[in-house]
Short mmCIF file of C-alpha atoms and ligand atoms in Angstrom, two decimals:
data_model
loop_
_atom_site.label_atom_id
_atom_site.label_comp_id
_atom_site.label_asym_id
_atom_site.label_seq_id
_atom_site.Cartn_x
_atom_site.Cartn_y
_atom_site.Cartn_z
CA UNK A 1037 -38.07 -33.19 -25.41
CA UNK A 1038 -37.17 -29.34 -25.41
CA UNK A 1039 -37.01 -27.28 -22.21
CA UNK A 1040 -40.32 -25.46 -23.06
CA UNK A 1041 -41.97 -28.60 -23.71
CA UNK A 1042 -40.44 -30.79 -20.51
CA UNK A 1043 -42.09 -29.93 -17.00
CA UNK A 1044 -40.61 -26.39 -15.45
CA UNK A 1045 -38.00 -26.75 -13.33
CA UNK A 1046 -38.77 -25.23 -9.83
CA UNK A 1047 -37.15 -21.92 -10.61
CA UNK A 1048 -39.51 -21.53 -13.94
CA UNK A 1049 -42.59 -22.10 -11.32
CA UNK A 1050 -42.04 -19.35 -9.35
CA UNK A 1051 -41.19 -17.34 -12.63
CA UNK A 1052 -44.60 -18.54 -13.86
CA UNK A 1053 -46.23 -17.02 -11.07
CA UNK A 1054 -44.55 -13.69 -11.18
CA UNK A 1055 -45.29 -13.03 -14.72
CA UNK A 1056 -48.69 -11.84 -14.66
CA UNK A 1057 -47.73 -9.09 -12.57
CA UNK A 1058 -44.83 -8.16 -14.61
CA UNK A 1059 -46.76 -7.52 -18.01
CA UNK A 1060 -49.93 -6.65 -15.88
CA UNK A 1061 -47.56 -3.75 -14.44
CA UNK A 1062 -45.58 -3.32 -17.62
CA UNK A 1063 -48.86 -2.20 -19.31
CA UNK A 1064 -49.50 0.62 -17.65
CA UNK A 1065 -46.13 2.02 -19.67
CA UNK A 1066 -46.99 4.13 -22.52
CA UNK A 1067 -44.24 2.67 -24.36
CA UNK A 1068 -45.45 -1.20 -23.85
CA UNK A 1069 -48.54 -0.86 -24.33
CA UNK A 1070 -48.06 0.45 -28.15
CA UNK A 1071 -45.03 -1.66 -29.13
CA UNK A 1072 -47.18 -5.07 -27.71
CA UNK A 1073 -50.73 -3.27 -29.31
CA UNK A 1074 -50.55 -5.83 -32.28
CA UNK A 1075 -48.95 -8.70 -30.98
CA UNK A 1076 -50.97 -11.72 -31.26
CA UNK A 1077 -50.76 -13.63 -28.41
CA UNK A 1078 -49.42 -10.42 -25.82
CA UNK A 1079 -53.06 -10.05 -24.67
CA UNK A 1080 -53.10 -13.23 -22.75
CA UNK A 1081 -49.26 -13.68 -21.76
CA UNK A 1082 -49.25 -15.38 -18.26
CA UNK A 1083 -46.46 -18.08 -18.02
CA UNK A 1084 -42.26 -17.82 -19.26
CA UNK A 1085 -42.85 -19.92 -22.16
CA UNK A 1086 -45.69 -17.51 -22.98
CA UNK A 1087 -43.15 -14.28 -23.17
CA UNK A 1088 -42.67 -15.41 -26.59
CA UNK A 1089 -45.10 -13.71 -27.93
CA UNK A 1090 -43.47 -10.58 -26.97
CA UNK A 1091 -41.40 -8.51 -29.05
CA UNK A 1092 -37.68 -8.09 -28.48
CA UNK A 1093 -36.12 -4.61 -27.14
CA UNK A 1094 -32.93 -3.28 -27.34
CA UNK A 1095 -31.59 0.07 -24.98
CA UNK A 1096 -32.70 2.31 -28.15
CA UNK A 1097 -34.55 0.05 -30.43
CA UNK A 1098 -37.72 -0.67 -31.56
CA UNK A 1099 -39.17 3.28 -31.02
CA UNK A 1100 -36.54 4.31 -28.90
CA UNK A 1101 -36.49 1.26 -26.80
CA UNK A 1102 -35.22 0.71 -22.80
CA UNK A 1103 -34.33 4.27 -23.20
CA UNK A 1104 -38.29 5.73 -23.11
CA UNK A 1105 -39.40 3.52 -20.61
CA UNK A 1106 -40.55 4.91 -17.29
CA UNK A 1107 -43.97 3.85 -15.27
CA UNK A 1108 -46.01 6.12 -14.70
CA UNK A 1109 -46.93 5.60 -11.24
CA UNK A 1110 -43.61 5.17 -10.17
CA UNK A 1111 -40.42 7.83 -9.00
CA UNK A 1112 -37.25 7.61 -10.43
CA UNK A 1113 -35.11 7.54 -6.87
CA UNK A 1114 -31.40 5.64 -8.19
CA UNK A 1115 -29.75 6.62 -11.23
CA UNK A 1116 -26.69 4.57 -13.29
CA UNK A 1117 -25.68 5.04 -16.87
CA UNK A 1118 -23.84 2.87 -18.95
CA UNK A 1119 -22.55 3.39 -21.90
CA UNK A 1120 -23.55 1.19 -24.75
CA UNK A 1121 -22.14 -0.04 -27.93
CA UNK A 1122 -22.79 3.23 -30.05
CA UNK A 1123 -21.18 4.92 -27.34
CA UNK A 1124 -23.59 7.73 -25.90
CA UNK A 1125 -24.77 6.95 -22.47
CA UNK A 1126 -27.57 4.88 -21.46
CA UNK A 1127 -29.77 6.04 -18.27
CA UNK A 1128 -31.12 3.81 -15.59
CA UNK A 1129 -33.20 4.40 -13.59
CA UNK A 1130 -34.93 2.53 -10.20
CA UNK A 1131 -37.34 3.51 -7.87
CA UNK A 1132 -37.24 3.29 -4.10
CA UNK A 1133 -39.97 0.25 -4.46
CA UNK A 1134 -37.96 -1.69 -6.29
CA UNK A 1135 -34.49 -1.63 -4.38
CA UNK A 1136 -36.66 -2.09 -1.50
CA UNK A 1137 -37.64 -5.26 -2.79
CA UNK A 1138 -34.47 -6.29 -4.60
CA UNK A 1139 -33.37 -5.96 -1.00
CA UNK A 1140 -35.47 -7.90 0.96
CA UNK A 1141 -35.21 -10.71 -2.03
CA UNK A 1142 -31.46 -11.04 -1.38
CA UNK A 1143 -31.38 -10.38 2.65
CA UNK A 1144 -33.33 -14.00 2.33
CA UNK A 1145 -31.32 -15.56 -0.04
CA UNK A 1146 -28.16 -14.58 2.10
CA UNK A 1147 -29.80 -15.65 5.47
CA UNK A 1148 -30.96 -19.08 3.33
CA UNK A 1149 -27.37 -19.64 2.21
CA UNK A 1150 -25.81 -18.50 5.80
CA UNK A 1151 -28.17 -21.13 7.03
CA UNK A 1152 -26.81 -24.29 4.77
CA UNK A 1153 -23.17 -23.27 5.42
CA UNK A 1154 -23.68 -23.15 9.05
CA UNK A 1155 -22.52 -19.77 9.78
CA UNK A 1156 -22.61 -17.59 12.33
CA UNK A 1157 -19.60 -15.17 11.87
CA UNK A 1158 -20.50 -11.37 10.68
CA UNK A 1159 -19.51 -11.00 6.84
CA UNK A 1160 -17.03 -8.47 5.85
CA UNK A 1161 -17.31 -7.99 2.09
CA UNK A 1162 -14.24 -6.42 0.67
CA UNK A 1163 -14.79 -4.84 -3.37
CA UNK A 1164 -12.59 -3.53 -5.66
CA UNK A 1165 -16.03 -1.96 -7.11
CA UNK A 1166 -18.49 0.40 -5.73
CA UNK A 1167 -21.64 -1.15 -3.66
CA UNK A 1168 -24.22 -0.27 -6.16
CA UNK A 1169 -22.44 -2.54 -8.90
CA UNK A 1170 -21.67 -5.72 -6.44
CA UNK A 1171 -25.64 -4.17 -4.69
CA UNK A 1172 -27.19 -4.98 -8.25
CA UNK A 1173 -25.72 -8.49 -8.62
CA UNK A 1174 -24.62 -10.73 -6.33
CA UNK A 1175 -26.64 -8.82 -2.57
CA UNK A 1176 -23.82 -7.48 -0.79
CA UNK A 1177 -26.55 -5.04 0.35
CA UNK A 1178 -27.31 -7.82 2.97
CA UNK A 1179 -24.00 -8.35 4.74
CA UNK A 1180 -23.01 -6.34 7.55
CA UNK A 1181 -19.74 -4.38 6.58
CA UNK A 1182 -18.43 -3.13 3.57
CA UNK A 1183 -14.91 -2.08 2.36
CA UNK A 1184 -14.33 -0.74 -1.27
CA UNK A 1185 -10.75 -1.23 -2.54
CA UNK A 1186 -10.72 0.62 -4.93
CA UNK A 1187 -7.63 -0.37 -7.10
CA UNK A 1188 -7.34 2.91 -9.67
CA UNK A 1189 -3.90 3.87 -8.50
CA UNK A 1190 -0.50 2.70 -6.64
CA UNK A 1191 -2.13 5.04 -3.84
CA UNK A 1192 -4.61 2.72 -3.93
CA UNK A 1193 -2.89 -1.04 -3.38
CA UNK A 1194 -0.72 0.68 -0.29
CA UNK A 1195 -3.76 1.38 1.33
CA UNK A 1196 -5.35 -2.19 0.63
CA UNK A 1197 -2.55 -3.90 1.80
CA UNK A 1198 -1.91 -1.63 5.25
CA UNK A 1199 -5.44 -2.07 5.68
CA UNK A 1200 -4.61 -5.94 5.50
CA UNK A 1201 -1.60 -5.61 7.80
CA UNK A 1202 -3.73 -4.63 10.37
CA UNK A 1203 -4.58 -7.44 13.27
CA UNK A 1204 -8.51 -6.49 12.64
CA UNK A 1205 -10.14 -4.70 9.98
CA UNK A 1206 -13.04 -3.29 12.47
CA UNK A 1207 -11.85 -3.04 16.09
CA UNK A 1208 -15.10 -5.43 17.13
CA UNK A 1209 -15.28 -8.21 14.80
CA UNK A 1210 -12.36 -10.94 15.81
CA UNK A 1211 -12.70 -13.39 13.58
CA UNK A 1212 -15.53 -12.35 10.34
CA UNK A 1213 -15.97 -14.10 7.35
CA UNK A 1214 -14.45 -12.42 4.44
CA UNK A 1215 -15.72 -12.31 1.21
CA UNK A 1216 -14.20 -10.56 -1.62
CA UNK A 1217 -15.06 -9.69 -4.75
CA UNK A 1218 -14.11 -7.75 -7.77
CA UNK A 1219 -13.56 -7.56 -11.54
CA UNK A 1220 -11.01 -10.28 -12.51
CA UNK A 1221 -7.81 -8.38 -13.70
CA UNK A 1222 -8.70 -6.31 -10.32
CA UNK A 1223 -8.64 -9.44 -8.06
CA UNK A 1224 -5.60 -11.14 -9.92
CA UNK A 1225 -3.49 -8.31 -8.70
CA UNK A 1226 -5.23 -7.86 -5.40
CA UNK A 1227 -4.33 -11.56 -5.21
CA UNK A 1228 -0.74 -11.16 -6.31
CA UNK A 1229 0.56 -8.04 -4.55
CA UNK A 1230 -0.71 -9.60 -1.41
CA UNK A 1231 1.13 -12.98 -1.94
CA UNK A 1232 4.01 -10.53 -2.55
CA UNK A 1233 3.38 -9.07 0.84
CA UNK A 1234 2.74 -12.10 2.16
CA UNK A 1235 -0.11 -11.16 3.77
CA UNK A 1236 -1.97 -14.41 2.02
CA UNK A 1237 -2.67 -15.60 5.86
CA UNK A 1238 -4.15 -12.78 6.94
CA UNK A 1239 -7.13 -12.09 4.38
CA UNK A 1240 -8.33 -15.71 3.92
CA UNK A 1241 -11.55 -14.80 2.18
CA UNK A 1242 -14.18 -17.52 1.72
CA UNK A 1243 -15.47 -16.12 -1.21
CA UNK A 1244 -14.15 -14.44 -4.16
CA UNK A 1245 -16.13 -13.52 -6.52
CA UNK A 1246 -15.55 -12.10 -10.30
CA UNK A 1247 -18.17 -10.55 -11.98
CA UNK A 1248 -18.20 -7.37 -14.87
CA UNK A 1249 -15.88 -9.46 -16.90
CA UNK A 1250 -15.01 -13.03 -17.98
CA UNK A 1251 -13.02 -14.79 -15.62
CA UNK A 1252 -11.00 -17.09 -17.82
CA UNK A 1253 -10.13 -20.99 -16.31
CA UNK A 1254 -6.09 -19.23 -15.76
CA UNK A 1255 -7.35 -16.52 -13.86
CA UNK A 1256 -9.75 -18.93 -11.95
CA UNK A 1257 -6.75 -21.38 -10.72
CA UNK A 1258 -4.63 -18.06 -9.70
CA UNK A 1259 -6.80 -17.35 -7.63
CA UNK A 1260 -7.73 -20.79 -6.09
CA UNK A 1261 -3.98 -21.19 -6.15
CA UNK A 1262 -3.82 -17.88 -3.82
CA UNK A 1263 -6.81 -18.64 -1.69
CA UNK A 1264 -7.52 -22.47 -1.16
CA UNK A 1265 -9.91 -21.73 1.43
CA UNK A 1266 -12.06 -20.05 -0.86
CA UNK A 1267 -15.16 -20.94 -3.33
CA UNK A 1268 -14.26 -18.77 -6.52
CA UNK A 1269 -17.58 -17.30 -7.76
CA UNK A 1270 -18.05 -16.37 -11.46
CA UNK A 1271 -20.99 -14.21 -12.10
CA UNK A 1272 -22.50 -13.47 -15.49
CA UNK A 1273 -24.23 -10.05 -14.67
CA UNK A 1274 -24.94 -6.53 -17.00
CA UNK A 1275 -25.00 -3.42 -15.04
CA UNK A 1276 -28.47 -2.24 -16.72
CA UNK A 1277 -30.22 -5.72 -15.76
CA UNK A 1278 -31.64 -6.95 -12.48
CA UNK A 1279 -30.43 -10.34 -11.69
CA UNK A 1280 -28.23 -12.65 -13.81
CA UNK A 1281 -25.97 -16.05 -13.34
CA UNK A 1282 -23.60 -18.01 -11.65
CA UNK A 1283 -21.27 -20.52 -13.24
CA UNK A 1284 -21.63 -23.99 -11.52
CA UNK A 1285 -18.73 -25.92 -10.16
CA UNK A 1286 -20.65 -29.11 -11.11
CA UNK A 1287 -21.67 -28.63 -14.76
CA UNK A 1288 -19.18 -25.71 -15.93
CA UNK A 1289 -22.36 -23.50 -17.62
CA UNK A 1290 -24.03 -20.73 -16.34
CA UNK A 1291 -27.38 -21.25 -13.88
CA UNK A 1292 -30.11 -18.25 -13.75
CA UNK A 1293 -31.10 -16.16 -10.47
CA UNK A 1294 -34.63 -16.99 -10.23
CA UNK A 1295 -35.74 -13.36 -10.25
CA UNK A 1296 -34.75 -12.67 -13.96
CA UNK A 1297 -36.10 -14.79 -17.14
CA UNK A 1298 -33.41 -16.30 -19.78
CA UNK A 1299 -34.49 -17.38 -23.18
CA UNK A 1300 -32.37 -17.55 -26.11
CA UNK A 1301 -33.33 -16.38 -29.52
CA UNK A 1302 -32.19 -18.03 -33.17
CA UNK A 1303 -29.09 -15.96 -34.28
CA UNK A 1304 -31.17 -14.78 -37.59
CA UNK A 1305 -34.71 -14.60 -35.74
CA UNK A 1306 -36.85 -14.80 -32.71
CA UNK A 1307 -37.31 -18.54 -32.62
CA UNK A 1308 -36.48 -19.64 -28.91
CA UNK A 1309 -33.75 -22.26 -29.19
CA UNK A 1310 -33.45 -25.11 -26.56
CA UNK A 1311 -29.75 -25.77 -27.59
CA UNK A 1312 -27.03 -24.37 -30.22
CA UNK A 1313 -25.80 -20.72 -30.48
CA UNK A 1314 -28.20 -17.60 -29.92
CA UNK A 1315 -29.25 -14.30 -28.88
CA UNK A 1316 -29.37 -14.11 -24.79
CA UNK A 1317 -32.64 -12.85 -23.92
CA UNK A 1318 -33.43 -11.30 -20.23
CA UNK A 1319 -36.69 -10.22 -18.47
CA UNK A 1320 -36.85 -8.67 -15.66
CA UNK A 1321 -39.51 -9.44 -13.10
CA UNK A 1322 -41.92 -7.69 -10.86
CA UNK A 1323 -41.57 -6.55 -8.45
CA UNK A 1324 -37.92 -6.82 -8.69
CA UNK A 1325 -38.05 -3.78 -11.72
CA UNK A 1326 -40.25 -1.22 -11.80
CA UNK A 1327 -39.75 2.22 -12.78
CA UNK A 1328 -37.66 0.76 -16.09
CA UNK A 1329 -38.38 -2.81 -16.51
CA UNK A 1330 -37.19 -4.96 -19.07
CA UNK A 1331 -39.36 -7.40 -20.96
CA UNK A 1332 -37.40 -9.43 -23.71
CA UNK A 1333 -34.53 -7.49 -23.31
CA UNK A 1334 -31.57 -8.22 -25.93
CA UNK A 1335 -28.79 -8.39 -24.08
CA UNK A 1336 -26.41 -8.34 -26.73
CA UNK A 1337 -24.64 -11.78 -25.75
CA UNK A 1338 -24.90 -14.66 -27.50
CA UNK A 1339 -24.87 -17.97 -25.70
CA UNK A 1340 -25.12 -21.69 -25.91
CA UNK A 1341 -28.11 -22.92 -24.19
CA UNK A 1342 -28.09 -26.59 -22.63
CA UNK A 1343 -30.63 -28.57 -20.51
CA UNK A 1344 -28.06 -29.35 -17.39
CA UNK A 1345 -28.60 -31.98 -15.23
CA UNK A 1346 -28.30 -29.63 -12.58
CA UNK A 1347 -31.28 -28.05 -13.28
CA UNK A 1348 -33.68 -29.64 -15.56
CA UNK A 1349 -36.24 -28.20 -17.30
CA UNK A 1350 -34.19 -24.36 -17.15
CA UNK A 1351 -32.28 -22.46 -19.49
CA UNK A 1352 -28.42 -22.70 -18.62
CA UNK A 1353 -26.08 -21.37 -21.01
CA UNK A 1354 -21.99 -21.74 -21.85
CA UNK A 1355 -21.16 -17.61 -22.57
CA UNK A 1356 -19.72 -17.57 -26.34
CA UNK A 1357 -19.05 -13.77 -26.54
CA UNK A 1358 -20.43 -10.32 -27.51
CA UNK A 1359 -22.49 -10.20 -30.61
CA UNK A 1360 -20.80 -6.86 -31.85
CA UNK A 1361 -17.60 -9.18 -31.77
CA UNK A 1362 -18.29 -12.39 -33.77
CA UNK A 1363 -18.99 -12.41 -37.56
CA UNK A 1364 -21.83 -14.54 -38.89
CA UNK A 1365 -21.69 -16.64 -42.35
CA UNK A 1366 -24.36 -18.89 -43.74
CA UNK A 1367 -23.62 -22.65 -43.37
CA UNK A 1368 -25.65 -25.52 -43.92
CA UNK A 1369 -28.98 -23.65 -44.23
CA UNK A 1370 -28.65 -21.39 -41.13
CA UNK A 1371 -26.79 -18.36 -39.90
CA UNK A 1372 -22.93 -19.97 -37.57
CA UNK A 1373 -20.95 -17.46 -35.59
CA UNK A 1374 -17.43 -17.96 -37.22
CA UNK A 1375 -15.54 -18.44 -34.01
CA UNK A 1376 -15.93 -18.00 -29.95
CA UNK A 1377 -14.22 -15.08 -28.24
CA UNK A 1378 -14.40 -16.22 -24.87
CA UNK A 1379 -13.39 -19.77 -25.78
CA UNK A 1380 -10.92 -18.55 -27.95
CA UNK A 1381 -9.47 -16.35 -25.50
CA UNK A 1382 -9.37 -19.51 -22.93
CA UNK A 1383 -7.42 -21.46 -25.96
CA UNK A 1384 -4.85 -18.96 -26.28
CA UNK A 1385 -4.18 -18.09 -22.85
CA UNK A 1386 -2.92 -21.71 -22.10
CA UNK A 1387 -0.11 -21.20 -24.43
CA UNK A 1388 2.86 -18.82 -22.19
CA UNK A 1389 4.58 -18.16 -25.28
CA UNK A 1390 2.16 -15.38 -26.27
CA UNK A 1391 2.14 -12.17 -25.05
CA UNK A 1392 -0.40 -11.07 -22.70
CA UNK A 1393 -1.16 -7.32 -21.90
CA UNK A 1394 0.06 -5.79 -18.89
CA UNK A 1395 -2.04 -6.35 -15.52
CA UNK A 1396 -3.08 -3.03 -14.81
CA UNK A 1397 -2.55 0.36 -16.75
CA UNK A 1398 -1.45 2.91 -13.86
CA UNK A 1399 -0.12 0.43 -10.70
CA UNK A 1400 3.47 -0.41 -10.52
CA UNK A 1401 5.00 -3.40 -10.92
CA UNK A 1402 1.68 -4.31 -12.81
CA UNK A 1403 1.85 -1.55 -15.45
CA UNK A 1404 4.74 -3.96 -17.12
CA UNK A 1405 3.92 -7.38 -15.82
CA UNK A 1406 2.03 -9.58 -17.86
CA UNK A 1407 -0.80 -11.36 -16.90
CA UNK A 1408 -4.05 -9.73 -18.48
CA UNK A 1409 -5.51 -10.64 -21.91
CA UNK A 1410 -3.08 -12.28 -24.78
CA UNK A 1411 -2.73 -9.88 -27.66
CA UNK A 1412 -4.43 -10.70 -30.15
CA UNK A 1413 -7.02 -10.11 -32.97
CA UNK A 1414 -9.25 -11.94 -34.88
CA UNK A 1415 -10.22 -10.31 -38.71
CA UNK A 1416 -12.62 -11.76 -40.52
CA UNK A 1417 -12.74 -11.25 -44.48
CA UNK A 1418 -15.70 -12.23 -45.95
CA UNK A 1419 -15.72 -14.42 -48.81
CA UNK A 1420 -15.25 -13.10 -52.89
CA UNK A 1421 -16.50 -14.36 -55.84
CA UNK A 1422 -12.47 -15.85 -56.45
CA UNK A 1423 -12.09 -17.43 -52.72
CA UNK A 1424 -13.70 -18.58 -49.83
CA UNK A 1425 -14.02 -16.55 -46.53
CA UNK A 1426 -10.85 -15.79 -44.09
CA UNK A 1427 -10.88 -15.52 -40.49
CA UNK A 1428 -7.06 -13.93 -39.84
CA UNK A 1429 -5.88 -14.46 -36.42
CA UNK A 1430 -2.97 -12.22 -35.55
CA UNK A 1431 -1.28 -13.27 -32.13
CA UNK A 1432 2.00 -11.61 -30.26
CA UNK A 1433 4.88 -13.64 -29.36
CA UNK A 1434 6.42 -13.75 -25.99
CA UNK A 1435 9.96 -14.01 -27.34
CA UNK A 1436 11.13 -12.76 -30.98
CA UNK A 1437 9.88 -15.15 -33.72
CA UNK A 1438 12.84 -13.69 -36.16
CA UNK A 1439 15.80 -15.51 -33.80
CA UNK A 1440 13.68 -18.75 -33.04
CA UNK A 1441 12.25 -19.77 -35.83
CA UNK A 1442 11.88 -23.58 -35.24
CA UNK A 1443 9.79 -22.20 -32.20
CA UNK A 1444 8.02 -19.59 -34.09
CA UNK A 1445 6.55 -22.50 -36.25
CA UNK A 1446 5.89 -25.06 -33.87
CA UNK A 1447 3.64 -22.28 -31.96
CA UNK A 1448 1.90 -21.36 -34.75
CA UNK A 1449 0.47 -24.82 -35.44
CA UNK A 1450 -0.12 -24.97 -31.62
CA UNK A 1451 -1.98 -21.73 -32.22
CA UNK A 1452 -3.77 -23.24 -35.05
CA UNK A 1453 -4.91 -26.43 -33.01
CA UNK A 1454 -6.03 -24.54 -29.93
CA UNK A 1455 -8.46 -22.15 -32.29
CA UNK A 1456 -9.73 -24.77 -33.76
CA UNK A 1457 -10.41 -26.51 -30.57
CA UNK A 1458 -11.79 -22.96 -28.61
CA UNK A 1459 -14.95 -23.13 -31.77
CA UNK A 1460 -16.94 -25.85 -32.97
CA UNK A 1461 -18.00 -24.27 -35.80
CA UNK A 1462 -14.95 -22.60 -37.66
CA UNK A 1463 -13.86 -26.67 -37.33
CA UNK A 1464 -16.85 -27.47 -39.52
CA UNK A 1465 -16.18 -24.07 -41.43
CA UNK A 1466 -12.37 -24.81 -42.17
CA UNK A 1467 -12.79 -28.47 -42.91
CA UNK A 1468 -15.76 -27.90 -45.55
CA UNK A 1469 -13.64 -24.87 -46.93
CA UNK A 1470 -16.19 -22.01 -45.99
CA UNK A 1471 -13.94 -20.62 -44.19
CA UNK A 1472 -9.80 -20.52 -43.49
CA UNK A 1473 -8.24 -19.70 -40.66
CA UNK A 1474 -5.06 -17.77 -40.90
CA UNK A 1475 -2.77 -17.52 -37.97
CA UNK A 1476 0.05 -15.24 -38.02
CA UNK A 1477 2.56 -14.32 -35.38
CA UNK A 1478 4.55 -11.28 -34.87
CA UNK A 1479 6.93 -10.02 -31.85
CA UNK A 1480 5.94 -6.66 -32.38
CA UNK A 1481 3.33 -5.83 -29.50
CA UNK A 1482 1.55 -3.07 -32.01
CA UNK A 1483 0.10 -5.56 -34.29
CA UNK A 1484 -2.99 -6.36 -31.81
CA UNK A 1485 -3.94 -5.34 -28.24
CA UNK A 1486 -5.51 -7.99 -25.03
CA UNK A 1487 -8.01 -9.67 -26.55
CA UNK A 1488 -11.24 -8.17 -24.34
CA UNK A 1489 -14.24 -10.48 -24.45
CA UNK A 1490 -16.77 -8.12 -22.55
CA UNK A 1491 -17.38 -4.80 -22.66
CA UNK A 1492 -19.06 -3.22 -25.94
ZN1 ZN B 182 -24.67 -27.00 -12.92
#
């Protein structure tokens, strides 16, 4: 039984009920109302599995897409931009309504959560990213005080840590909770400078949480390594979407908020999948989006979707990488990505002897210690009429391959095992000759940069 056709899970119920409202409102945009005019089926859309019916946007596509929307009956009152693949800036915008309600959705959530944990204490939420970000995806807008540590320059970490030395961060709270959170190179060297201070003891956070970025399994036990006291909290999240996901301690794959919609889309179509490799889909719900809201929104991630035990009858997904990043081939019928990025980045980031990039451009000691993103690049040559297709995976070497070269060899078929093992499918692809994989190693740092996952 697929997930559409099994009984909803409890989150997909109270999707089913908000629905209505969102295409009832979405209607009244010029913009929806001609792209869904003839669509079968988008006249009488009134449940999640019904959505189907609806076309699927992009920020600038079909007819200008996510770009032209704005409701009528609303006022623009926040403002982000992004910018998007193509590079030129995307605008967002929100109303007042819908932050208001955004708001009030996650005040209860917190107060729900605050409830099960038994807690009492006031929060203090410490970010190495501004409060809109952290406001848009995981509700720091409901705790009571805020610090931003920001982490742009060596300016920056003194202050962080001599706000850390201090016996209290505000002069009436004695003993709050602390929760932290920030992008994950940001908190690995939050984490390390203030084990280097040794000022572990005196931040004890029991949250950290990583979101705007992949938080690879290393990075993860770092930081549980740094703060045992602390639940480490991976958010999947896009700065232009309301809502997004949490990745479960239980099942290892990525569970919904129940204010946004997932569905994922066949690679070469718009068939919804219920497991396998596809497009990640998001809608946004009213009245959670309203000025801009996104209906079928491609968000440019593809995904494998599961049924998890955890949650039966939803859509939970394992994240396989950026679309713009993995090449497709034809195999067996249907369209395969050719490898993994973010499981291939996991694969060659438990192997030391690579090179990884530095931790942070512009803070010293960080600016030359390793610790972010292995270099490395993946090139894929598509096949000729003389041979099949090539996926060439250029990694750098910790130490100098020239003067070890017994080592040198015995890493690259290490390298070769763990690529393999980081993508299902170039396995089948390799060992039915569609496709080789090539690895090559050099010392010379040049030959590829950190291998980033996210972003474009
Ligand atoms: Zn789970």
């Amino acid at each position: 039984m697929s997930i559409t056709e099994a009984v909803p899970g409890p989150k997909t119920r109270i999707r089913n009920k908000l629905v209505p409202g969102t295409i009832e409102h979405a209607r009244a945009i010029p913009y929806y109302r001609e792209l869904w005019a003839d669509r079968p089926g988008a006249t009488a859309v009134g449940t999640v599995a019904d959505l189907t019916a609806l076309p699927v946007v992009g920020k600038y596509e079909p007819a200008g897409g996510m770009a032209v929307v704005g409701h009528p009956d609303r006022t623009p009152s926040v403002l982000m931009h992004s910018s998007g693949t193509t590079g030129h800036p995307f605008t967002r915008y929100r109303s007042a309504e819908e932050v208001q309600e955004l708001s009030a959705l996650l005040s209860s959530l917190n107060a729900r959560a605050r409830e099960r944990m038994d807690e009492a204490r006031p929060i203090v939420h410490l970010s190495t990213i501004s409060k809109r970000h952290h406001g848009n995806s995981i509700g720091a807008l409901a705790v009571e005080r805020s610090v931003t540590l920001g982490l742009l320059s060596e300016r920056d970490l003194v202050k962080a840590l001599g706000l850390l030395r201090r016996p209290q961060l505000f002069p009436d709270l004695t003993d709050p909770l602390i929760q932290l959170s920030g992008t994950p190179d940001d908190l690995v060297v939050l984490a390390h400078a203030v084990q280097e201070a040794g000022l572990l003891d005196q931040l004890r956070p029991r949250t950290v949480t990583a979101l705007a970025d992949y938080l690879t399994d290393g990075h993860r036990d770092f930081l549980a390594a740094c703060f045992p006291d602390a639940r480490i909290v991976h958010r999947y999240s896009l700065s232009e979407v309301v809502g997004g996901a949490t990745r479960c301690e239980r099942c290892g794959l990525f569970h919904f908020d129940v204010h946004v919609v997932p569905q994922v889309l066949s690679l070469d179509g718009e068939q919804s999948l219920t497991s396998g490799v596809g497009r990640l889909v998001l809608t946004e719900l009213f009245p959670f989006s309203q000025y801009q809201p996104f209906i079928r929104y491609d968000t440019g991630d593809l995904v494998e979707v599961f049924e998890s035990p955890c949650e039966p009858g939803e859509v939970s997904v394992a994240l396989v990488g950026r679309r713009a990043h993995i090449p497709l081939v034809e195999h067996a019928g249907r369209q395969v990505p050719v490898f993994r990025p973010i499981a291939l980045r996991g694969a060659l980031e438990s192997l030391p002897e690579l090179q990884r990039g530095p931790m942070h451009a512009t803070i010293a000691p960080y600016d030359v210690l390793p610790g972010s993103a292995p270099r490395a690049k993946a090139e894929f040559h598509p096949a000729t009429p003389g041979a099949p297709a090539r996926l060439e995976l250029t990694a750098v070497t910790a130490f100098a391959p020239h003067l070890f070269p017994r080592q040198a060899e015995e890493l690259r078929a290490r390298v070769r095992e763990v690529v393999l093992g980081s993508s299902p499918e170039l396995r089948e692809l390799a060992a039915a000759g569609v496709c080789e994989l090539d690895v090559r190693l050099t010392g010379d740092r040049r030959a590829a940069d950190p291998f980033t996952v996210r972003g474009a």
